[in-house]
PDB file of N, CA and C in Angstrom:
ATOM      1  N   MET K   1      23.845 151.588-125.318  1.00  0.00           N
ATOM      2  CA  MET K   1      22.771 150.402-125.847  1.00  0.00           C
ATOM      3  C   MET K   1      22.066 151.068-126.764  1.00  0.00           C
ATOM      4  N   ASN K   2      22.006 150.691-128.207  1.00  0.00           N
ATOM      5  CA  ASN K   2      21.405 151.269-128.828  1.00  0.00           C
ATOM      6  C   ASN K   2      19.490 151.518-128.369  1.00  0.00           C
ATOM      7  N   PRO K   3      18.888 152.532-128.803  1.00  0.00           N
ATOM      8  CA  PRO K   3      17.726 152.592-128.081  1.00  0.00           C
ATOM      9  C   PRO K   3      16.722 151.992-129.592  1.00  0.00           C
ATOM     10  N   ALA K   4      17.326 151.857-130.224  1.00  0.00           N
ATOM     11  CA  ALA K   4      16.017 150.748-131.002  1.00  0.00           C
ATOM     12  C   ALA K   4      16.310 149.062-130.788  1.00  0.00           C
ATOM     13  N   ARG K   5      17.156 149.022-130.091  1.00  0.00           N
ATOM     14  CA  ARG K   5      17.762 147.180-129.778  1.00  0.00           C
ATOM     15  C   ARG K   5      16.928 147.655-128.249  1.00  0.00           C
ATOM     16  N   ARG K   6      17.239 148.526-127.183  1.00  0.00           N
ATOM     17  CA  ARG K   6      16.491 148.314-126.158  1.00  0.00           C
ATOM     18  C   ARG K   6      14.846 148.348-126.363  1.00  0.00           C
ATOM     19  N   ALA K   7      14.358 149.073-127.151  1.00  0.00           N
ATOM     20  CA  ALA K   7      12.682 148.836-127.542  1.00  0.00           C
ATOM     21  C   ALA K   7      12.645 147.856-128.005  1.00  0.00           C
ATOM     22  N   CYS K   8      13.252 147.479-128.858  1.00  0.00           N
ATOM     23  CA  CYS K   8      12.829 145.839-129.692  1.00  0.00           C
ATOM     24  C   CYS K   8      12.856 144.727-128.050  1.00  0.00           C
ATOM     25  N   VAL K   9      13.563 144.492-127.297  1.00  0.00           N
ATOM     26  CA  VAL K   9      13.704 143.838-126.467  1.00  0.00           C
ATOM     27  C   VAL K   9      12.385 143.859-125.442  1.00  0.00           C
ATOM     28  N   GLY K  10      12.273 145.343-125.105  1.00  0.00           N
ATOM     29  CA  GLY K  10      11.313 145.530-124.659  1.00  0.00           C
ATOM     30  C   GLY K  10       9.803 145.054-125.280  1.00  0.00           C
ATOM     31  N   LEU K  11       9.536 145.763-126.448  1.00  0.00           N
ATOM     32  CA  LEU K  11       8.478 145.128-127.119  1.00  0.00           C
ATOM     33  C   LEU K  11       8.031 143.541-126.963  1.00  0.00           C
ATOM     34  N   ALA K  12       9.147 142.918-127.097  1.00  0.00           N
ATOM     35  CA  ALA K  12       8.828 140.966-127.210  1.00  0.00           C
ATOM     36  C   ALA K  12       9.110 140.674-126.080  1.00  0.00           C
ATOM     37  N   ALA K  13       9.159 141.507-124.936  1.00  0.00           N
ATOM     38  CA  ALA K  13       8.967 141.007-123.110  1.00  0.00           C
ATOM     39  C   ALA K  13       7.651 141.165-123.422  1.00  0.00           C
ATOM     40  N   SER K  14       7.129 141.949-123.593  1.00  0.00           N
ATOM     41  CA  SER K  14       5.794 141.849-123.831  1.00  0.00           C
ATOM     42  C   SER K  14       4.964 141.296-124.591  1.00  0.00           C
ATOM     43  N   LEU K  15       5.238 141.339-125.472  1.00  0.00           N
ATOM     44  CA  LEU K  15       4.427 140.589-126.790  1.00  0.00           C
ATOM     45  C   LEU K  15       4.587 138.569-126.395  1.00  0.00           C
ATOM     46  N   TRP K  16       5.938 138.470-125.713  1.00  0.00           N
ATOM     47  CA  TRP K  16       5.787 136.939-125.169  1.00  0.00           C
ATOM     48  C   TRP K  16       4.876 136.772-124.237  1.00  0.00           C
ATOM     49  N   GLN K  17       4.787 137.757-123.592  1.00  0.00           N
ATOM     50  CA  GLN K  17       4.018 137.426-122.212  1.00  0.00           C
ATOM     51  C   GLN K  17       2.347 137.282-122.977  1.00  0.00           C
ATOM     52  N   GLU K  18       1.976 138.401-123.725  1.00  0.00           N
ATOM     53  CA  GLU K  18       0.920 138.259-124.682  1.00  0.00           C
ATOM     54  C   GLU K  18       0.226 136.930-125.069  1.00  0.00           C
ATOM     55  N   GLN K  19       1.929 136.623-126.034  1.00  0.00           N
ATOM     56  CA  GLN K  19       1.265 135.165-126.923  1.00  0.00           C
ATOM     57  C   GLN K  19       2.886 133.857-127.128  1.00  0.00           C
ATOM     58  N   PRO K  20       3.051 133.340-126.170  1.00  0.00           N
ATOM     59  CA  PRO K  20       3.858 132.754-125.459  1.00  0.00           C
ATOM     60  C   PRO K  20       4.530 131.789-126.913  1.00  0.00           C
ATOM     61  N   GLY K  21       3.736 131.675-127.305  1.00  0.00           N
ATOM     62  CA  GLY K  21       3.627 130.476-128.717  1.00  0.00           C
ATOM     63  C   GLY K  21       4.494 130.871-130.093  1.00  0.00           C
ATOM     64  N   LEU K  22       4.351 132.696-130.303  1.00  0.00           N
ATOM     65  CA  LEU K  22       4.832 132.786-131.321  1.00  0.00           C
ATOM     66  C   LEU K  22       6.930 132.358-131.342  1.00  0.00           C
ATOM     67  N   SER K  23       7.161 132.209-133.092  1.00  0.00           N
ATOM     68  CA  SER K  23       8.725 132.069-132.721  1.00  0.00           C
ATOM     69  C   SER K  23       9.280 133.019-132.751  1.00  0.00           C
ATOM     70  N   LEU K  24      11.046 133.009-133.636  1.00  0.00           N
ATOM     71  CA  LEU K  24      11.216 134.266-133.335  1.00  0.00           C
ATOM     72  C   LEU K  24      11.244 135.142-134.638  1.00  0.00           C
ATOM     73  N   LEU K  25      10.917 134.339-135.520  1.00  0.00           N
ATOM     74  CA  LEU K  25      10.428 135.273-136.738  1.00  0.00           C
ATOM     75  C   LEU K  25       9.536 136.180-136.127  1.00  0.00           C
ATOM     76  N   GLU K  26       7.938 135.554-136.205  1.00  0.00           N
ATOM     77  CA  GLU K  26       6.577 135.625-136.007  1.00  0.00           C
ATOM     78  C   GLU K  26       6.770 136.619-134.862  1.00  0.00           C
ATOM     79  N   ALA K  27       7.669 136.680-133.993  1.00  0.00           N
ATOM     80  CA  ALA K  27       7.966 137.719-132.787  1.00  0.00           C
ATOM     81  C   ALA K  27       8.862 139.158-133.183  1.00  0.00           C
ATOM     82  N   SER K  28       9.509 138.462-134.187  1.00  0.00           N
ATOM     83  CA  SER K  28      10.612 140.094-134.841  1.00  0.00           C
ATOM     84  C   SER K  28       9.604 140.531-135.549  1.00  0.00           C
ATOM     85  N   ASN K  29       9.071 139.839-136.638  1.00  0.00           N
ATOM     86  CA  ASN K  29       7.808 140.742-137.396  1.00  0.00           C
ATOM     87  C   ASN K  29       6.877 141.760-136.602  1.00  0.00           C
ATOM     88  N   GLU K  30       6.612 141.472-135.646  1.00  0.00           N
ATOM     89  CA  GLU K  30       5.125 141.712-134.888  1.00  0.00           C
ATOM     90  C   GLU K  30       6.049 142.858-133.705  1.00  0.00           C
ATOM     91  N   VAL K  31       6.888 142.907-133.550  1.00  0.00           N
ATOM     92  CA  VAL K  31       7.734 143.694-132.741  1.00  0.00           C
ATOM     93  C   VAL K  31       8.027 145.032-133.904  1.00  0.00           C
ATOM     94  N   ARG K  32       8.515 144.701-135.303  1.00  0.00           N
ATOM     95  CA  ARG K  32       8.764 145.535-135.895  1.00  0.00           C
ATOM     96  C   ARG K  32       7.560 146.509-136.566  1.00  0.00           C
ATOM     97  N   VAL K  33       6.384 145.761-136.298  1.00  0.00           N
ATOM     98  CA  VAL K  33       5.314 146.750-136.629  1.00  0.00           C
ATOM     99  C   VAL K  33       5.058 147.654-135.381  1.00  0.00           C
ATOM    100  N   ARG K  34       5.195 147.177-134.377  1.00  0.00           N
ATOM    101  CA  ARG K  34       5.232 147.917-133.191  1.00  0.00           C
ATOM    102  C   ARG K  34       6.192 149.160-132.849  1.00  0.00           C
ATOM    103  N   LEU K  35       7.529 148.581-133.311  1.00  0.00           N
ATOM    104  CA  LEU K  35       8.220 149.650-133.328  1.00  0.00           C
ATOM    105  C   LEU K  35       7.863 150.510-134.211  1.00  0.00           C
ATOM    106  N   ARG K  36       7.324 150.491-135.011  1.00  0.00           N
ATOM    107  CA  ARG K  36       6.821 151.590-136.340  1.00  0.00           C
ATOM    108  C   ARG K  36       5.876 152.316-135.564  1.00  0.00           C
ATOM    109  N   ALA K  37       5.065 152.003-135.050  1.00  0.00           N
ATOM    110  CA  ALA K  37       3.670 151.976-134.160  1.00  0.00           C
ATOM    111  C   ALA K  37       4.225 153.534-133.222  1.00  0.00           C
ATOM    112  N   LEU K  38       5.427 153.209-132.704  1.00  0.00           N
ATOM    113  CA  LEU K  38       5.513 153.631-132.043  1.00  0.00           C
ATOM    114  C   LEU K  38       6.000 155.697-131.870  1.00  0.00           C
ATOM    115  N   ARG K  39       6.441 155.929-133.560  1.00  0.00           N
ATOM    116  CA  ARG K  39       7.540 156.787-133.768  1.00  0.00           C
ATOM    117  C   ARG K  39       7.966 157.481-132.908  1.00  0.00           C
ATOM    118  N   ASP K  40       9.248 156.800-132.283  1.00  0.00           N
ATOM    119  CA  ASP K  40       9.466 157.285-131.357  1.00  0.00           C
ATOM    120  C   ASP K  40      10.977 158.132-131.748  1.00  0.00           C
ATOM    121  N   PRO K  41      11.004 159.953-131.370  1.00  0.00           N
ATOM    122  CA  PRO K  41      12.060 160.402-132.618  1.00  0.00           C
ATOM    123  C   PRO K  41      13.068 159.874-131.821  1.00  0.00           C
ATOM    124  N   ALA K  42      13.582 159.094-131.044  1.00  0.00           N
ATOM    125  CA  ALA K  42      14.953 158.380-130.475  1.00  0.00           C
ATOM    126  C   ALA K  42      15.197 157.523-131.448  1.00  0.00           C
ATOM    127  N   ILE K  43      14.478 156.370-132.315  1.00  0.00           N
ATOM    128  CA  ILE K  43      14.974 155.688-133.479  1.00  0.00           C
ATOM    129  C   ILE K  43      14.783 156.318-134.269  1.00  0.00           C
ATOM    130  N   ASP K  44      15.573 156.682-135.017  1.00  0.00           N
ATOM    131  CA  ASP K  44      15.767 157.078-136.689  1.00  0.00           C
ATOM    132  C   ASP K  44      15.407 156.372-137.413  1.00  0.00           C
ATOM    133  N   ARG K  45      15.861 155.240-137.168  1.00  0.00           N
ATOM    134  CA  ARG K  45      15.275 153.741-138.534  1.00  0.00           C
ATOM    135  C   ARG K  45      15.126 152.624-138.290  1.00  0.00           C
ATOM    136  N   VAL K  46      13.826 152.269-138.352  1.00  0.00           N
ATOM    137  CA  VAL K  46      13.259 150.989-137.703  1.00  0.00           C
ATOM    138  C   VAL K  46      14.164 149.556-138.466  1.00  0.00           C
ATOM    139  N   PRO K  47      14.937 148.978-137.805  1.00  0.00           N
ATOM    140  CA  PRO K  47      15.441 148.166-138.612  1.00  0.00           C
ATOM    141  C   PRO K  47      14.686 146.546-139.483  1.00  0.00           C
ATOM    142  N   GLY K  48      15.213 145.608-139.626  1.00  0.00           N
ATOM    143  CA  GLY K  48      14.675 144.868-140.785  1.00  0.00           C
ATOM    144  C   GLY K  48      14.312 143.565-139.766  1.00  0.00           C
ATOM    145  N   ILE K  49      13.575 142.456-140.285  1.00  0.00           N
ATOM    146  CA  ILE K  49      13.435 141.536-139.209  1.00  0.00           C
ATOM    147  C   ILE K  49      14.392 140.556-138.721  1.00  0.00           C
ATOM    148  N   GLU K  50      15.036 140.439-139.656  1.00  0.00           N
ATOM    149  CA  GLU K  50      16.361 139.930-139.303  1.00  0.00           C
ATOM    150  C   GLU K  50      17.501 140.298-138.680  1.00  0.00           C
ATOM    151  N   VAL K  51      17.413 141.544-138.472  1.00  0.00           N
ATOM    152  CA  VAL K  51      18.061 142.182-137.404  1.00  0.00           C
ATOM    153  C   VAL K  51      17.576 142.448-136.093  1.00  0.00           C
ATOM    154  N   ILE K  52      16.230 142.213-135.679  1.00  0.00           N
ATOM    155  CA  ILE K  52      15.520 141.995-135.101  1.00  0.00           C
ATOM    156  C   ILE K  52      15.498 140.919-133.923  1.00  0.00           C
ATOM    157  N   ALA K  53      15.346 139.784-135.429  1.00  0.00           N
ATOM    158  CA  ALA K  53      15.681 138.605-135.002  1.00  0.00           C
ATOM    159  C   ALA K  53      17.133 138.095-134.167  1.00  0.00           C
ATOM    160  N   GLN K  54      17.948 139.017-134.721  1.00  0.00           N
ATOM    161  CA  GLN K  54      19.230 138.556-134.103  1.00  0.00           C
ATOM    162  C   GLN K  54      19.335 139.191-132.820  1.00  0.00           C
ATOM    163  N   TRP K  55      18.893 140.142-132.971  1.00  0.00           N
ATOM    164  CA  TRP K  55      18.970 141.518-131.624  1.00  0.00           C
ATOM    165  C   TRP K  55      18.307 140.160-130.342  1.00  0.00           C
ATOM    166  N   LEU K  56      16.914 139.393-130.813  1.00  0.00           N
ATOM    167  CA  LEU K  56      16.284 138.961-129.509  1.00  0.00           C
ATOM    168  C   LEU K  56      17.164 137.616-129.302  1.00  0.00           C
ATOM    169  N   GLY K  57      17.639 136.929-130.186  1.00  0.00           N
ATOM    170  CA  GLY K  57      18.563 135.866-130.142  1.00  0.00           C
ATOM    171  C   GLY K  57      19.619 135.822-128.972  1.00  0.00           C
ATOM    172  N   ASP K  58      19.963 136.977-129.303  1.00  0.00           N
ATOM    173  CA  ASP K  58      21.280 137.624-128.658  1.00  0.00           C
ATOM    174  C   ASP K  58      20.792 138.482-127.037  1.00  0.00           C
ATOM    175  N   ALA K  59      19.579 138.921-127.323  1.00  0.00           N
ATOM    176  CA  ALA K  59      19.171 139.152-126.059  1.00  0.00           C
ATOM    177  C   ALA K  59      18.667 137.562-124.865  1.00  0.00           C
ATOM    178  N   ILE K  60      18.105 136.553-125.624  1.00  0.00           N
ATOM    179  CA  ILE K  60      17.557 135.616-124.651  1.00  0.00           C
ATOM    180  C   ILE K  60      19.372 135.133-124.331  1.00  0.00           C
ATOM    181  N   ALA K  61      20.312 134.315-125.224  1.00  0.00           N
ATOM    182  CA  ALA K  61      21.462 134.182-124.885  1.00  0.00           C
ATOM    183  C   ALA K  61      21.957 135.222-123.825  1.00  0.00           C
ATOM    184  N   ALA K  62      21.883 136.220-123.593  1.00  0.00           N
ATOM    185  CA  ALA K  62      22.842 136.656-122.742  1.00  0.00           C
ATOM    186  C   ALA K  62      22.258 137.249-121.495  1.00  0.00           C
ATOM    187  N   GLY K  63      20.627 136.481-121.621  1.00  0.00           N
ATOM    188  CA  GLY K  63      20.184 136.637-119.793  1.00  0.00           C
ATOM    189  C   GLY K  63      19.256 137.598-120.011  1.00  0.00           C
ATOM    190  N   GLU K  64      19.168 138.828-121.326  1.00  0.00           N
ATOM    191  CA  GLU K  64      18.329 140.188-120.954  1.00  0.00           C
ATOM    192  C   GLU K  64      16.797 139.633-121.499  1.00  0.00           C
ATOM    193  N   LEU K  65      16.741 138.624-121.988  1.00  0.00           N
ATOM    194  CA  LEU K  65      15.498 138.546-122.151  1.00  0.00           C
ATOM    195  C   LEU K  65      14.621 137.124-122.049  1.00  0.00           C
ATOM    196  N   GLU K  66      13.808 136.716-121.141  1.00  0.00           N
ATOM    197  CA  GLU K  66      13.804 135.279-120.827  1.00  0.00           C
ATOM    198  C   GLU K  66      13.223 134.767-121.934  1.00  0.00           C
ATOM    199  N   GLU K  67      13.407 133.529-122.756  1.00  0.00           N
ATOM    200  CA  GLU K  67      13.073 132.871-123.554  1.00  0.00           C
ATOM    201  C   GLU K  67      11.296 132.175-123.292  1.00  0.00           C
ATOM    202  N   PRO K  68      10.805 132.453-124.032  1.00  0.00           N
ATOM    203  CA  PRO K  68       9.333 131.812-123.657  1.00  0.00           C
ATOM    204  C   PRO K  68       9.342 130.408-123.673  1.00  0.00           C
ATOM    205  N   ALA K  69       8.387 129.742-123.036  1.00  0.00           N
ATOM    206  CA  ALA K  69       8.237 128.247-123.232  1.00  0.00           C
ATOM    207  C   ALA K  69       8.106 127.820-124.624  1.00  0.00           C
ATOM    208  N   GLY K  70       7.732 128.279-125.014  1.00  0.00           N
ATOM    209  CA  GLY K  70       7.246 127.628-126.349  1.00  0.00           C
ATOM    210  C   GLY K  70       8.153 127.879-127.627  1.00  0.00           C
ATOM    211  N   LEU K  71       9.172 128.654-127.829  1.00  0.00           N
ATOM    212  CA  LEU K  71       9.953 129.169-128.770  1.00  0.00           C
ATOM    213  C   LEU K  71      11.043 127.953-128.770  1.00  0.00           C
ATOM    214  N   HIS K  72      10.452 127.699-130.263  1.00  0.00           N
ATOM    215  CA  HIS K  72      11.689 126.679-130.908  1.00  0.00           C
ATOM    216  C   HIS K  72      11.932 126.595-132.237  1.00  0.00           C
ATOM    217  N   LYS K  73      12.506 126.753-132.628  1.00  0.00           N
ATOM    218  CA  LYS K  73      13.086 126.708-134.410  1.00  0.00           C
ATOM    219  C   LYS K  73      12.157 125.826-134.827  1.00  0.00           C
ATOM    220  N   ARG K  74      11.507 126.071-136.294  1.00  0.00           N
ATOM    221  CA  ARG K  74      10.441 125.105-136.850  1.00  0.00           C
ATOM    222  C   ARG K  74      11.452 124.748-137.887  1.00  0.00           C
ATOM    223  N   ASN K  75      11.116 123.153-138.099  1.00  0.00           N
ATOM    224  CA  ASN K  75      11.979 122.404-138.737  1.00  0.00           C
ATOM    225  C   ASN K  75      11.102 122.643-140.248  1.00  0.00           C
ATOM    226  N   ARG K  76      12.527 123.043-141.318  1.00  0.00           N
ATOM    227  CA  ARG K  76      11.429 123.246-142.285  1.00  0.00           C
ATOM    228  C   ARG K  76      11.284 122.021-143.102  1.00  0.00           C
ATOM    229  N   SER K  77      10.573 122.028-144.588  1.00  0.00           N
ATOM    230  CA  SER K  77      10.577 120.836-144.929  1.00  0.00           C
ATOM    231  C   SER K  77      11.444 120.414-146.122  1.00  0.00           C
ATOM    232  N   GLN K  78      11.529 119.204-146.256  1.00  0.00           N
ATOM    233  CA  GLN K  78      12.365 118.804-147.065  1.00  0.00           C
ATOM    234  C   GLN K  78      12.387 119.503-148.542  1.00  0.00           C
ATOM    235  N   ARG K  79      11.402 119.893-148.872  1.00  0.00           N
ATOM    236  CA  ARG K  79      11.251 120.505-150.139  1.00  0.00           C
ATOM    237  C   ARG K  79      12.155 122.376-149.970  1.00  0.00           C
ATOM    238  N   GLN K  80      11.542 122.791-149.134  1.00  0.00           N
ATOM    239  CA  GLN K  80      12.126 124.065-148.457  1.00  0.00           C
ATOM    240  C   GLN K  80      13.933 123.817-148.564  1.00  0.00           C
ATOM    241  N   ARG K  81      14.544 122.370-148.040  1.00  0.00           N
ATOM    242  CA  ARG K  81      15.613 122.812-148.182  1.00  0.00           C
ATOM    243  C   ARG K  81      16.675 122.852-149.304  1.00  0.00           C
ATOM    244  N   ARG K  82      15.958 121.958-149.855  1.00  0.00           N
ATOM    245  CA  ARG K  82      17.073 121.369-151.374  1.00  0.00           C
ATOM    246  C   ARG K  82      16.382 122.661-152.088  1.00  0.00           C
ATOM    247  N   LYS K  83      15.611 124.021-152.118  1.00  0.00           N
ATOM    248  CA  LYS K  83      15.782 125.170-152.757  1.00  0.00           C
ATOM    249  C   LYS K  83      16.456 125.646-152.064  1.00  0.00           C
ATOM    250  N   THR K  84      17.225 125.423-151.046  1.00  0.00           N
ATOM    251  CA  THR K  84      18.587 126.606-150.850  1.00  0.00           C
ATOM    252  C   THR K  84      19.596 125.940-150.912  1.00  0.00           C
TER     253      THR K  84
END
């Protein structure tokens, strides 16, 4: 397994224990910040938030990471939907 992915899944697990109400995107952003702070030599490049979110979603789907009780997709407003 990719060392960056493994670190992200571990960081997300501890983060969601501390703050179970975070959305997937919020958690991904915080995981990225914490991953940068680690400065692990095995991780040559810190992935973007979208990649981390995908990894976390995949880990939840595969059962590698427990889905926090408060995790849910937030609905975008009508105005945001029209812009895309």
